[in-house]
Short mmCIF file of C-alpha atoms in Angstrom, two decimals:
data_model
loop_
_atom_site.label_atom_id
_atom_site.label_comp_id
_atom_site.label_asym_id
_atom_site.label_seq_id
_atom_site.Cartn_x
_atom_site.Cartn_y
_atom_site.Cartn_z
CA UNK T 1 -99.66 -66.33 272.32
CA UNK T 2 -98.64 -67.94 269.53
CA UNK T 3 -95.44 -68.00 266.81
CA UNK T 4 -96.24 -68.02 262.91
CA UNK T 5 -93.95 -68.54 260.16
CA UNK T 6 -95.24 -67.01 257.00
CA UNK T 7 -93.18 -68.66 253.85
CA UNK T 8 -93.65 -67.24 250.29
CA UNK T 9 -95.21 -70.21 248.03
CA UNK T 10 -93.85 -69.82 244.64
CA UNK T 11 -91.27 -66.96 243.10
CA UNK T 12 -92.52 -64.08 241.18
CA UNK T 13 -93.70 -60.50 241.27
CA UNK T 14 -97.32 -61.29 241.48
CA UNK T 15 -97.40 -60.05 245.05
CA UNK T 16 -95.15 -57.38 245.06
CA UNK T 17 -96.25 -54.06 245.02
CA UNK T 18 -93.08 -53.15 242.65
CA UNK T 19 -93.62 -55.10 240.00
CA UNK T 20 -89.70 -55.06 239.80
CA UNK T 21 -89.30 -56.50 243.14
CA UNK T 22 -88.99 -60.47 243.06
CA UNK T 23 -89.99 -62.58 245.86
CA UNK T 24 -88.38 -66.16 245.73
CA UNK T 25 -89.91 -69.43 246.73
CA UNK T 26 -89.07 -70.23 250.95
CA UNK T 27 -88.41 -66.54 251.54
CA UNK T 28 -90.47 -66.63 255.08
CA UNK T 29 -90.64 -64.32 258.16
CA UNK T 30 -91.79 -65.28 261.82
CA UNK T 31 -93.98 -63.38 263.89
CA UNK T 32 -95.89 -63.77 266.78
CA UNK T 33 -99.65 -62.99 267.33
CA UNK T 34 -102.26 -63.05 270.74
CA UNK T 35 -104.74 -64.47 269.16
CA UNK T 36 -104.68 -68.53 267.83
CA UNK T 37 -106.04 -67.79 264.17
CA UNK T 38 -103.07 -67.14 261.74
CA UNK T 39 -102.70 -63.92 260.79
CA UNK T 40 -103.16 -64.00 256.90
CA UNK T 41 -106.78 -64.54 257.77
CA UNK T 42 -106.36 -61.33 259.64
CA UNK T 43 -106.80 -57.83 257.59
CA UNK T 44 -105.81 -56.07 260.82
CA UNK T 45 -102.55 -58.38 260.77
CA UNK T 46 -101.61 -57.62 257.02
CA UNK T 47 -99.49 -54.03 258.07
CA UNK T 48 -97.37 -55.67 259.90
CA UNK T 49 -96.53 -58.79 258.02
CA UNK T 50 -95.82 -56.68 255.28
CA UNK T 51 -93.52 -54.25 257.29
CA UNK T 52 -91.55 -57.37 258.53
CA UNK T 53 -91.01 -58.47 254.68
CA UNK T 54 -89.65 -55.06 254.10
CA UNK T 55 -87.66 -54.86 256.90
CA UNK T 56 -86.19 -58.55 256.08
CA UNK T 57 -85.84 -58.82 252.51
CA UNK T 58 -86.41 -54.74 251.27
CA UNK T 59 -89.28 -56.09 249.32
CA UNK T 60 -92.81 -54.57 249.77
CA UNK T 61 -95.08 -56.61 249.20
CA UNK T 62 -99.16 -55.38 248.37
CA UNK T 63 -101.53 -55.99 251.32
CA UNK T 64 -103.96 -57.07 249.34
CA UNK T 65 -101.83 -59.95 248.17
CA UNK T 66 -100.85 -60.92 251.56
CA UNK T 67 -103.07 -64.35 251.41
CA UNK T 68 -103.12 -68.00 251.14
CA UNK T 69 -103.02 -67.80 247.31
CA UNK T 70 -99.41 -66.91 247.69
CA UNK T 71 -98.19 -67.45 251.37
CA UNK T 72 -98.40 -70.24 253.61
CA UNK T 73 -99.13 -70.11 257.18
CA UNK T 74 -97.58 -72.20 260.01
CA UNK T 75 -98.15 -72.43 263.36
CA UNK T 76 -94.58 -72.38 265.14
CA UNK T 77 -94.58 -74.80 267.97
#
């Protein structure tokens, strides 16, 4: 098992899928997965990473944007 934090990169709407919903540098969630590889690199992961945003911050952010272009992804030790 293993524990992933998942921190927004830079602020904007790029990734939102309201483009009136603003997601703000260091906004970050923490999940944990089964598997080693980090779950942006996993489309079957995306649902729920997205669900926890909306569930933390109300913001819903657009699967398909749920990537390295605009997350990062650290392994929680």
């Amino acid at each position: 098992m293993a524990l992933w934090r998942i921190v927004v990169k830079n602020s904007g709407n790029a990734a939102c899928k309201d483009k009136r919903q603003r997601l703000e540098k260091g906004m970050f969630i923490e999940t944990s997965t089964m598997s080693t590889t980090p779950p942006l690199g996993q489309p079957r992961e995306r649902p729920m990473l997205v669900k926890l945003f909306l569930n933390k911050y109300g913001i819903e952010v657009n699967q398909s944007q749920m990537n390295l272009s605009y997350f990062t992804c650290d392994r929680i030790d």
